[in-house]
């Protein structure tokens, strides 16, 4: 179903209302937050061309998309707020306060945002429909990465200084497990079948594989490069490969998800932190922060097929498709 | 609640803090214990600082220096002794199995200074183990926590006091270390400690904690991190100070 192009303000308003009440057709765009540009770069996924730049507010970092694709959320660290973006109109439609210094968050299947509050040792749950605070959960010191399970029943929060993963049950919003991992755990991701959790530790350079039911650690791997501080991690759609952003190693490591060994490193730009995958798993998008660009990777050939100039110091990326 | 393995009872241990408590080394250690207990809440462990070695002491942290520090380490050979303040190379050269020096040695400070002078002979900068205005690597968070705890900026000794507690309690957290002597063995292995300097840290055979040093200019600005790339291999922490045992 194709939505009609809308160019007049009145019809834009109608389109926003339409989007709010019915499942939105995807914009087929990639959205990148520019931490020092105070903006979001919008890239057309079919052409890899920049189609817009949205002024979102101060120090945007984490970015996520609503389950129905109707809204994109951006954490504004310097405004202590979440900006809500219409992905078709490419504009900020509202903002709501979020707690101090928001950085990373996950959007769960229930539509709520699970935000790690780095300075307050807690995770906050917000309903973006009305900006209300649903719950606060005490976690370890310097919470960072947040990942929601595919079925929405669990949310994992990493605490960097306490070296732990905390598993939060949804909707009870209580901690049901605490798992010790390597030094400075940064990011976590569930396998598509929800049975495994993968977590990266920045200082120990490790990737750990954890059973999502028993919480036992099943395996550990490393990126094998002293400069690599693993950041974002994603699991391929078939669950067989991991993609790990390697920070100053300036590459995406492709690992065998079972053996946790590096199969290949895909060179990208400098200081790669963020990673996103499209719906059919054919494309990866990176944020190469110091190169001020996004690299587009074809996952079949495991090669960069395009680089797209973004704003200053791109941080997070999400795909609406 | 699904507990982590079989640990449902609170396991309590003491940390013997020996030496003067008036300085920032003790304040840093206090913050380290607060953070270890924070982690401990999730693991069913708790730590209390005491002023003497007791039956449930896990390790010793100390601000003693010189001969007094040597005697302390010799008196308790089965306990890890964390050296917070003594920079003298003599402590490292003696290579006591149970003495772990967290503060950098005099030679490390000198080497960092020399590397800087080779890179920028015209700009004066001082070598430090820590800088309270540092923001990289989540230093802002640690600096804020320390300032809120102690009411003053974090200095080298405060960082060393914090790191001394954290590196030891990190090893205890997993539950695999059953005795104080086993903790010595654990600390002597190739561990991966986050000292908030952006690099994995471990101990040398002579007991010195490997780490980066910072070069701070007169205006308080951090101008470099040692080992200084270009002058030496920036990734080789052993280019600062001495790694081996004996002189």
Coordinates of C-alpha atoms in Angstrom, one line a residue:
Chain A
X1 CA 0.0 0.0 0.0
X2 CA 1.6 3.3 -1.1
X3 CA 0.8 6.4 0.8
X4 CA 0.2 9.5 -1.3
X5 CA 3.0 12.1 -1.3
X6 CA 2.0 15.0 0.9
X7 CA 3.3 18.5 0.5
X8 CA 0.8 20.9 1.9
X9 CA 0.7 21.6 5.7
X10 CA -3.0 20.7 6.0
X11 CA -2.4 17.4 4.3
X12 CA 0.7 16.8 6.3
X13 CA -1.4 17.1 9.4
X14 CA -3.9 14.7 8.0
X15 CA -1.2 12.3 7.2
X16 CA 0.2 12.5 10.8
X17 CA -3.3 11.8 12.2
X18 CA -3.7 9.0 9.7
X19 CA -0.4 7.5 10.7
X20 CA -1.3 7.7 14.4
X21 CA -4.5 5.7 14.0
X22 CA -3.4 3.1 11.5
X23 CA -0.3 1.0 10.9
X24 CA 2.1 3.2 8.9
X25 CA 3.6 2.0 5.7
X26 CA 7.3 2.1 6.1
X27 CA 9.2 5.1 4.8
X28 CA 12.1 2.9 3.6
X29 CA 14.6 5.2 5.1
X30 CA 17.6 5.0 7.4
X31 CA 17.8 7.6 10.2
X32 CA 21.2 8.5 11.7
X33 CA 21.7 10.7 14.8
X34 CA 24.5 13.2 14.6
X35 CA 25.8 13.8 18.1
X36 CA 27.5 17.1 17.5
X37 CA 25.4 18.2 14.6
X38 CA 22.2 18.2 16.7
X39 CA 20.4 16.6 13.8
X40 CA 19.2 13.4 12.2
X41 CA 20.4 12.5 8.7
X42 CA 17.7 10.8 6.6
X43 CA 18.9 8.3 3.9
X44 CA 16.7 6.7 1.3
X45 CA 17.4 3.0 1.6
X46 CA 16.8 2.2 -2.1
X47 CA 19.2 4.8 -3.4
X48 CA 21.6 5.5 -0.4
X49 CA 21.1 9.2 -1.0
X50 CA 20.5 11.7 1.8
X51 CA 16.9 12.9 1.4
X52 CA 16.7 15.2 4.5
X53 CA 18.3 16.5 7.6
X54 CA 16.1 17.1 10.6
X55 CA 17.1 19.5 13.4
X56 CA 16.2 17.5 16.4
X57 CA 17.7 19.2 19.4
X58 CA 20.8 19.1 21.5
X59 CA 23.2 16.1 21.5
X60 CA 21.1 13.4 19.9
X61 CA 22.5 9.8 20.5
X62 CA 20.2 6.8 20.9
X63 CA 17.6 6.2 18.2
X64 CA 14.7 3.7 18.0
X65 CA 11.5 3.0 16.1
X66 CA 8.0 2.3 17.3
X67 CA 6.8 -1.3 16.7
X68 CA 4.3 -0.2 14.0
X69 CA 6.9 2.1 12.4
X70 CA 4.8 5.2 12.9
X71 CA 7.3 7.1 15.0
X72 CA 11.1 7.4 15.5
X73 CA 12.5 8.3 18.9
X74 CA 15.7 10.1 19.6
X75 CA 17.4 10.6 22.9
X76 CA 18.5 14.2 23.4
X77 CA 21.3 14.1 26.0
X78 CA 21.6 17.8 26.5
X79 CA 17.8 18.4 26.7
X80 CA 17.0 15.4 29.0
X81 CA 14.2 14.6 26.6
X82 CA 13.1 12.2 23.8
X83 CA 12.2 13.7 20.5
X84 CA 9.5 12.0 18.5
X85 CA 9.9 12.1 14.7
X86 CA 7.5 11.4 11.9
X87 CA 9.5 9.3 9.5
X88 CA 7.5 10.3 6.5
X89 CA 7.2 14.0 7.1
X90 CA 10.8 14.1 8.5
X91 CA 10.0 16.4 11.3
X92 CA 9.9 16.5 15.1
X93 CA 6.3 16.2 16.2
X94 CA 6.8 16.4 19.9
X95 CA 9.2 15.9 22.8
X96 CA 8.8 14.6 26.3
X97 CA 11.2 14.7 29.3
X98 CA 13.1 11.5 29.9
X99 CA 15.3 11.7 33.0
X100 CA 18.9 12.9 32.9
X101 CA 21.3 12.5 30.1
X102 CA 19.5 9.9 28.0
X103 CA 21.9 7.9 25.7
X104 CA 20.8 4.4 24.8
X105 CA 17.4 2.9 24.9
X106 CA 15.3 0.0 23.4
X107 CA 11.8 0.1 22.1
X108 CA 9.9 -2.9 23.3
X109 CA 7.0 -4.7 21.5
X110 CA 4.7 -3.0 24.1
X111 CA 5.7 0.3 22.5
X112 CA 7.5 1.5 25.7
X113 CA 11.0 3.0 25.7
X114 CA 13.4 1.4 28.1
X115 CA 16.1 4.0 28.8
X116 CA 19.3 3.5 30.7
X117 CA 20.1 6.4 33.0
X118 CA 23.9 6.4 33.1
X119 CA 24.4 8.7 36.1
X120 CA 21.6 7.3 38.3
X121 CA 22.1 3.6 38.2
X122 CA 18.7 2.9 37.0
X123 CA 16.6 2.1 33.9
X124 CA 13.4 4.1 33.3
X125 CA 10.4 3.0 31.3
X126 CA 8.4 5.6 29.4
X127 CA 5.2 5.5 27.4
X128 CA 5.9 7.6 24.4
X129 CA 2.2 8.2 23.7
X130 CA 1.8 10.5 26.6
X131 CA 5.4 10.8 27.9
X132 CA 4.5 9.2 31.2
X133 CA 7.0 7.3 33.4
X134 CA 5.8 3.8 33.7
X135 CA 8.5 2.3 36.0
X136 CA 12.0 2.8 37.3
X137 CA 14.3 -0.2 38.0
X138 CA 17.5 0.0 40.0
X139 CA 20.4 -1.5 38.1
X140 CA 24.2 -1.4 38.4
X141 CA 26.4 1.6 38.1
X142 CA 26.7 3.3 34.7
X143 CA 23.9 1.5 32.8
X144 CA 24.4 1.7 29.1
X145 CA 23.1 -0.8 26.5
X146 CA 19.5 -1.9 26.4
X147 CA 18.0 -4.8 24.4
X148 CA 14.5 -6.1 24.2
X149 CA 13.7 -9.7 23.6
X150 CA 11.9 -10.4 20.3
X151 CA 8.7 -11.5 22.2
X152 CA 8.9 -8.5 24.5
X153 CA 8.9 -10.5 27.7
X154 CA 12.4 -9.4 28.8
X155 CA 14.7 -6.4 28.6
X156 CA 18.4 -6.6 29.2
X157 CA 20.4 -3.6 30.6
X158 CA 24.2 -3.6 30.8
X159 CA 25.9 -1.7 33.6
X160 CA 29.3 -0.7 32.6
X161 CA 30.9 -0.1 35.9
X162 CA 29.4 -3.0 37.7
X163 CA 30.3 -5.4 34.8
X164 CA 26.8 -7.0 34.7
X165 CA 23.8 -7.7 32.6
X166 CA 20.5 -7.2 34.3
X167 CA 17.5 -9.1 32.9
X168 CA 14.2 -7.2 33.6
X169 CA 10.9 -9.1 33.3
X170 CA 8.1 -7.3 31.3
X171 CA 5.5 -6.3 32.4
X172 CA 6.4 -6.9 36.0
X173 CA 9.5 -4.6 35.6
X174 CA 11.5 -6.5 38.1
X175 CA 15.0 -7.8 37.8
X176 CA 14.9 -11.6 37.3
X177 CA 18.6 -12.2 36.8
X178 CA 22.0 -10.5 37.2
X179 CA 24.8 -11.9 35.1
X180 CA 28.5 -11.1 35.5
X181 CA 30.3 -10.4 32.3
X182 CA 33.6 -8.9 31.1
X183 CA 34.9 -5.4 32.0
X184 CA 32.7 -2.5 30.8
X185 CA 29.8 -4.3 29.1
X186 CA 28.6 -2.0 26.4
X187 CA 25.9 -3.6 24.3
X188 CA 23.6 -6.6 24.2
X189 CA 21.4 -8.3 21.6
X190 CA 19.0 -11.2 21.5
X191 CA 19.1 -13.9 18.8
X192 CA 16.0 -13.7 16.5
X193 CA 14.5 -16.8 18.3
X194 CA 15.0 -15.2 21.6
X195 CA 16.9 -18.1 23.1
X196 CA 20.3 -16.4 23.3
X197 CA 21.7 -13.1 24.5
X198 CA 25.0 -11.8 23.2
X199 CA 26.9 -9.0 25.1
X200 CA 30.0 -7.1 24.2
X201 CA 32.5 -5.9 26.9
X202 CA 34.6 -2.9 25.8
X203 CA 37.7 -3.2 28.1
X204 CA 38.0 -7.0 28.1
X205 CA 37.3 -7.0 24.3
X206 CA 35.0 -10.0 24.8
X207 CA 31.7 -11.1 23.3
X208 CA 29.8 -13.5 25.6
X209 CA 26.9 -15.8 24.6
X210 CA 24.3 -16.4 27.3
X211 CA 21.4 -18.7 27.5
X212 CA 18.3 -16.5 27.7
X213 CA 16.4 -19.0 30.0
X214 CA 19.0 -20.3 32.4
X215 CA 21.3 -17.3 32.2
X216 CA 24.3 -19.5 32.0
X217 CA 27.3 -18.2 30.0
X218 CA 27.7 -20.6 27.1
X219 CA 30.8 -19.1 25.4
X220 CA 33.2 -16.3 25.1
X221 CA 35.0 -14.8 22.1
X222 CA 37.3 -11.9 21.4
X223 CA 37.8 -9.6 18.5
X224 CA 41.6 -10.3 18.7
X225 CA 42.6 -6.7 18.3
X226 CA 43.9 -4.6 21.2
X227 CA 42.4 -1.4 19.7
X228 CA 39.0 -2.9 19.2
X229 CA 36.5 -1.9 21.8
X230 CA 33.4 -3.8 20.8
X231 CA 30.3 -1.6 20.8
X232 CA 27.0 -2.5 19.1
X233 CA 26.3 -6.1 18.3
X234 CA 23.6 -7.5 16.0
X235 CA 22.6 -11.1 15.2
X236 CA 21.9 -12.2 11.6
X237 CA 18.4 -13.2 10.8
X238 CA 19.3 -16.9 10.6
X239 CA 21.1 -16.6 14.0
X240 CA 24.3 -17.9 12.5
X241 CA 26.4 -14.7 12.5
X242 CA 27.2 -11.8 14.7
X243 CA 28.1 -8.4 13.5
X244 CA 30.1 -6.3 16.0
X245 CA 31.1 -2.7 15.7
X246 CA 34.8 -2.4 16.5
X247 CA 35.2 1.2 17.6
X248 CA 38.7 2.4 16.8
X249 CA 39.5 -0.9 15.1
X250 CA 37.5 0.9 12.3
X251 CA 35.9 -2.3 11.1
X252 CA 32.8 -4.5 11.6
X253 CA 33.8 -8.0 12.8
X254 CA 31.7 -10.9 11.5
X255 CA 31.7 -13.8 13.9
X256 CA 30.4 -17.3 13.9
X257 CA 27.6 -16.9 16.4
X258 CA 28.0 -20.5 17.7
X259 CA 31.8 -20.7 18.0
X260 CA 32.3 -17.0 18.7
X261 CA 35.3 -16.8 16.3
X262 CA 36.0 -13.9 14.0
X263 CA 35.3 -15.0 10.4
X264 CA 36.1 -11.6 8.7
X265 CA 36.6 -8.0 9.4
X266 CA 34.9 -5.4 7.1
X267 CA 36.8 -2.2 7.1
X268 CA 34.6 0.9 7.5
X269 CA 35.3 4.5 8.6
X270 CA 36.8 5.7 11.8
X271 CA 35.4 5.0 15.3
X272 CA 32.5 2.8 14.3
X273 CA 30.0 2.6 17.1
X274 CA 26.4 2.2 15.8
X275 CA 25.0 -0.7 13.8
X276 CA 21.6 -1.4 12.3
X277 CA 20.2 -4.0 10.0
X278 CA 17.3 -3.8 7.5
X279 CA 14.2 -6.0 7.7
X280 CA 15.3 -8.7 5.3
X281 CA 18.9 -8.8 6.7
X282 CA 20.5 -7.9 3.4
X283 CA 22.0 -4.6 4.6
X284 CA 24.0 -3.3 7.6
X285 CA 24.3 0.4 8.3
X286 CA 27.1 1.8 10.5
X287 CA 27.9 5.1 12.1
X288 CA 31.6 5.9 11.5
X289 CA 31.7 8.7 14.0
X290 CA 35.1 10.3 13.3
X291 CA 34.6 10.0 9.5
X292 CA 31.2 11.6 9.7
X293 CA 29.6 9.0 7.5
X294 CA 27.4 5.9 7.4
X295 CA 28.8 2.8 5.6
X296 CA 26.3 0.6 3.8
X297 CA 27.3 -3.1 3.9
X298 CA 25.8 -5.9 1.7
X299 CA 25.7 -8.8 4.1
X300 CA 25.8 -11.4 1.3
X301 CA 29.1 -10.3 0.0
X302 CA 30.2 -8.8 3.3
X303 CA 31.4 -5.7 1.5
X304 CA 30.8 -2.0 1.9
X305 CA 28.7 -1.0 -1.2
X306 CA 28.2 2.7 -0.3
X307 CA 29.3 5.4 2.1
X308 CA 26.9 8.3 2.9
X309 CA 28.0 11.6 4.3
X310 CA 26.1 12.4 7.5
X311 CA 26.3 15.3 10.0
X312 CA 29.0 15.7 12.6
X313 CA 29.9 12.6 14.7
X314 CA 27.1 10.1 13.8
X315 CA 26.2 8.0 16.8
X316 CA 23.1 5.8 16.4
X317 CA 21.2 4.4 13.4
X318 CA 17.8 2.8 12.8
X319 CA 16.0 1.5 9.7
X320 CA 12.3 2.1 8.9
X321 CA 11.4 -0.5 6.3
Chain B
X1 CA 13.7 -14.5 41.8
X2 CA 16.0 -16.6 39.7
X3 CA 19.2 -16.4 41.8
X4 CA 22.6 -16.6 40.1
X5 CA 23.5 -20.3 40.5
X6 CA 23.5 -21.3 44.2
X7 CA 24.3 -18.0 45.9
X8 CA 21.2 -17.1 47.9
X9 CA 22.9 -16.3 51.2
X10 CA 24.7 -13.0 51.7
X11 CA 28.4 -13.7 51.8
X12 CA 30.2 -11.1 53.8
X13 CA 33.9 -10.3 53.9
X14 CA 36.1 -7.6 55.3
X15 CA 38.8 -5.5 53.7
X16 CA 41.6 -4.6 56.0
X17 CA 42.6 -1.0 55.4
X18 CA 45.9 -0.4 57.1
X19 CA 47.6 3.1 57.3
X20 CA 46.6 6.7 57.5
X21 CA 43.0 7.5 56.6
X22 CA 43.4 11.3 56.5
X23 CA 44.4 11.5 52.8
X24 CA 42.6 10.9 49.5
X25 CA 43.9 7.3 49.2
X26 CA 41.4 6.2 51.9
X27 CA 38.6 8.3 50.4
X28 CA 39.2 6.6 47.1
X29 CA 39.1 3.2 48.8
X30 CA 35.9 4.1 50.5
X31 CA 34.3 4.9 47.2
X32 CA 35.6 1.6 45.8
X33 CA 34.0 -0.3 48.7
X34 CA 30.6 1.5 48.1
X35 CA 30.7 0.5 44.4
X36 CA 31.8 -3.1 45.3
X37 CA 28.8 -3.3 47.6
X38 CA 26.6 -1.9 44.9
X39 CA 27.6 -4.8 42.7
X40 CA 27.5 -7.0 45.7
X41 CA 23.7 -6.3 46.2
X42 CA 23.1 -8.1 42.9
X43 CA 25.4 -11.0 43.8
X44 CA 24.7 -11.5 47.5
X45 CA 28.0 -10.2 48.7
X46 CA 29.0 -7.4 51.0
X47 CA 32.3 -5.9 52.1
X48 CA 33.2 -3.9 55.2
X49 CA 36.4 -1.9 55.8
X50 CA 38.2 -2.7 59.0
X51 CA 41.5 -1.6 60.4
X52 CA 43.0 -5.0 61.0
X53 CA 43.2 -8.4 59.4
X54 CA 40.4 -10.6 60.7
X55 CA 39.1 -14.1 60.1
X56 CA 36.9 -13.0 57.3
X57 CA 39.3 -10.6 55.6
X58 CA 39.5 -11.1 51.9
X59 CA 42.5 -8.8 51.2
X60 CA 44.5 -5.8 52.6
X61 CA 44.6 -2.3 51.2
X62 CA 47.2 0.1 52.6
X63 CA 48.5 3.6 52.5
X64 CA 51.7 2.5 54.3
X65 CA 55.0 3.2 52.5
X66 CA 58.6 2.2 52.7
X67 CA 59.8 -0.4 55.2
X68 CA 56.4 -0.4 57.0
X69 CA 54.8 -1.5 53.7
X70 CA 57.4 -4.2 53.2
X71 CA 56.8 -5.5 56.8
X72 CA 53.1 -5.6 56.3
X73 CA 53.4 -7.6 53.1
X74 CA 55.8 -10.0 54.8
X75 CA 53.6 -10.4 57.9
X76 CA 50.6 -11.5 55.8
X77 CA 52.1 -13.5 52.9
X78 CA 48.7 -15.2 52.2
X79 CA 46.8 -12.0 51.7
X80 CA 46.9 -9.7 48.7
X81 CA 48.3 -6.4 49.8
X82 CA 47.2 -3.5 47.6
X83 CA 49.8 -0.6 47.6
X84 CA 48.0 2.7 47.2
X85 CA 50.6 5.3 47.9
X86 CA 54.2 4.1 47.6
X87 CA 55.7 5.0 44.2
X88 CA 59.3 3.8 45.0
X89 CA 60.7 1.4 42.5
X90 CA 62.2 -0.6 45.4
X91 CA 58.7 -2.0 46.2
X92 CA 58.4 -3.3 42.6
X93 CA 61.9 -4.5 42.3
X94 CA 61.5 -6.7 45.4
X95 CA 58.8 -8.7 43.6
X96 CA 56.8 -9.9 46.6
X97 CA 54.2 -12.4 45.3
X98 CA 51.5 -10.7 47.4
X99 CA 52.3 -7.0 46.9
X100 CA 50.2 -5.3 44.2
X101 CA 51.2 -1.7 43.5
X102 CA 48.3 0.2 42.0
X103 CA 49.8 3.7 42.0
X104 CA 52.4 4.1 39.2
X105 CA 56.1 3.8 40.1
X106 CA 58.6 6.7 40.1
X107 CA 60.1 5.3 36.9
X108 CA 56.7 5.2 35.2
X109 CA 56.1 8.9 36.0
X110 CA 59.6 9.7 34.7
X111 CA 59.1 7.6 31.5
X112 CA 55.8 9.3 30.7
X113 CA 57.5 12.7 31.3
X114 CA 60.4 11.8 29.0
X115 CA 58.1 10.5 26.3
X116 CA 56.3 13.8 26.4
X117 CA 59.5 15.8 26.2
X118 CA 60.6 13.9 23.1
X119 CA 57.3 14.6 21.5
X120 CA 56.9 18.3 22.5
X121 CA 60.1 19.6 24.1
X122 CA 58.7 23.1 24.3
X123 CA 55.5 22.4 26.1
X124 CA 55.7 21.7 29.8
X125 CA 53.4 19.0 31.1
X126 CA 53.3 16.9 34.2
X127 CA 52.8 13.1 34.3
X128 CA 49.8 12.0 36.4
X129 CA 48.0 8.8 37.1
X130 CA 44.7 10.6 37.0
X131 CA 43.2 14.0 36.3
X132 CA 40.0 15.2 37.8
X133 CA 38.8 17.0 34.7
X134 CA 39.2 13.9 32.5
X135 CA 36.1 13.1 30.5
X136 CA 37.1 10.3 28.2
X137 CA 36.3 6.6 28.9
X138 CA 33.5 7.5 31.4
X139 CA 36.0 9.4 33.6
X140 CA 33.4 12.0 34.0
X141 CA 31.2 9.6 35.8
X142 CA 34.0 8.4 38.2
X143 CA 35.2 12.0 38.8
X144 CA 31.6 13.0 39.6
X145 CA 31.1 10.1 42.0
X146 CA 34.3 10.8 43.8
X147 CA 33.7 14.5 44.1
X148 CA 30.3 13.8 45.5
X149 CA 31.8 11.3 48.0
X150 CA 34.9 13.2 49.1
X151 CA 33.9 16.8 48.5
X152 CA 37.1 17.4 46.4
X153 CA 38.6 16.5 43.1
X154 CA 40.0 13.0 42.5
X155 CA 43.8 12.9 42.5
X156 CA 46.3 10.1 41.9
X157 CA 46.1 8.6 45.3
X158 CA 42.3 8.7 45.3
X159 CA 42.2 6.9 42.0
X160 CA 44.7 4.4 43.3
X161 CA 42.6 3.8 46.4
X162 CA 39.5 3.3 44.3
X163 CA 41.2 1.0 41.8
X164 CA 42.9 -1.0 44.5
X165 CA 39.5 -2.0 45.9
X166 CA 37.8 -2.5 42.5
X167 CA 40.5 -4.7 40.9
X168 CA 40.4 -7.1 43.9
X169 CA 36.6 -7.2 44.3
X170 CA 36.2 -7.7 40.6
X171 CA 38.1 -11.0 41.0
X172 CA 36.0 -12.0 44.0
X173 CA 32.7 -11.2 42.3
X174 CA 32.6 -14.4 40.2
X175 CA 32.7 -16.6 43.3
X176 CA 35.5 -18.7 41.9
X177 CA 38.1 -17.3 44.4
X178 CA 37.6 -19.2 47.7
X179 CA 40.5 -17.9 49.9
X180 CA 42.7 -14.8 50.3
X181 CA 45.6 -16.8 48.9
X182 CA 43.7 -17.7 45.8
X183 CA 43.0 -14.0 45.3
X184 CA 46.7 -13.5 45.0
X185 CA 46.9 -16.1 42.2
X186 CA 43.9 -14.6 40.5
X187 CA 45.4 -11.1 40.5
X188 CA 48.7 -12.5 39.1
X189 CA 46.8 -13.8 36.0
X190 CA 46.2 -11.9 32.8
X191 CA 43.1 -10.1 34.0
X192 CA 41.1 -7.4 32.3
X193 CA 40.5 -4.5 34.7
X194 CA 38.8 -1.3 33.8
X195 CA 40.7 1.5 35.5
X196 CA 38.6 4.0 33.5
X197 CA 41.7 4.9 31.3
X198 CA 40.3 3.3 28.2
X199 CA 42.5 0.3 28.2
X200 CA 42.5 -3.2 29.7
X201 CA 44.7 -3.3 32.9
X202 CA 46.6 -6.1 34.6
X203 CA 49.5 -6.6 36.9
X204 CA 53.1 -7.1 35.9
X205 CA 55.2 -10.0 37.4
X206 CA 56.7 -7.4 39.8
X207 CA 53.3 -6.5 41.0
X208 CA 52.9 -3.2 39.3
X209 CA 49.5 -2.4 37.8
X210 CA 49.8 -1.7 34.1
X211 CA 48.1 1.6 33.1
X212 CA 48.2 4.7 31.0
X213 CA 49.5 7.9 32.5
X214 CA 48.2 11.3 31.6
X215 CA 50.3 14.4 30.6
X216 CA 48.7 17.5 32.1
X217 CA 49.8 21.0 31.0
X218 CA 49.9 24.0 33.2
X219 CA 46.4 25.1 32.3
X220 CA 45.0 21.8 33.6
X221 CA 44.5 20.4 30.1
X222 CA 45.3 16.8 29.3
X223 CA 47.7 17.1 26.4
X224 CA 48.6 13.4 25.9
X225 CA 48.1 9.9 27.2
X226 CA 51.3 7.8 27.8
X227 CA 52.5 5.5 26.3
X228 CA 52.7 8.2 23.7
X229 CA 52.1 6.9 20.2
X230 CA 54.8 8.0 17.8
X231 CA 57.4 8.1 20.5
X232 CA 56.9 4.5 21.6
X233 CA 54.2 1.9 20.7
X234 CA 51.1 3.5 22.1
X235 CA 49.5 0.1 22.8
X236 CA 52.4 -1.3 24.8
X237 CA 51.8 -0.3 28.5
X238 CA 55.2 -1.9 29.4
X239 CA 57.0 1.0 27.8
X240 CA 56.3 2.8 31.1
X241 CA 58.4 1.7 34.0
X242 CA 60.0 -1.6 34.6
X243 CA 58.2 -5.0 34.0
X244 CA 60.7 -7.5 35.4
X245 CA 61.7 -8.6 38.8
X246 CA 65.0 -7.6 40.3
X247 CA 67.0 -4.5 39.4

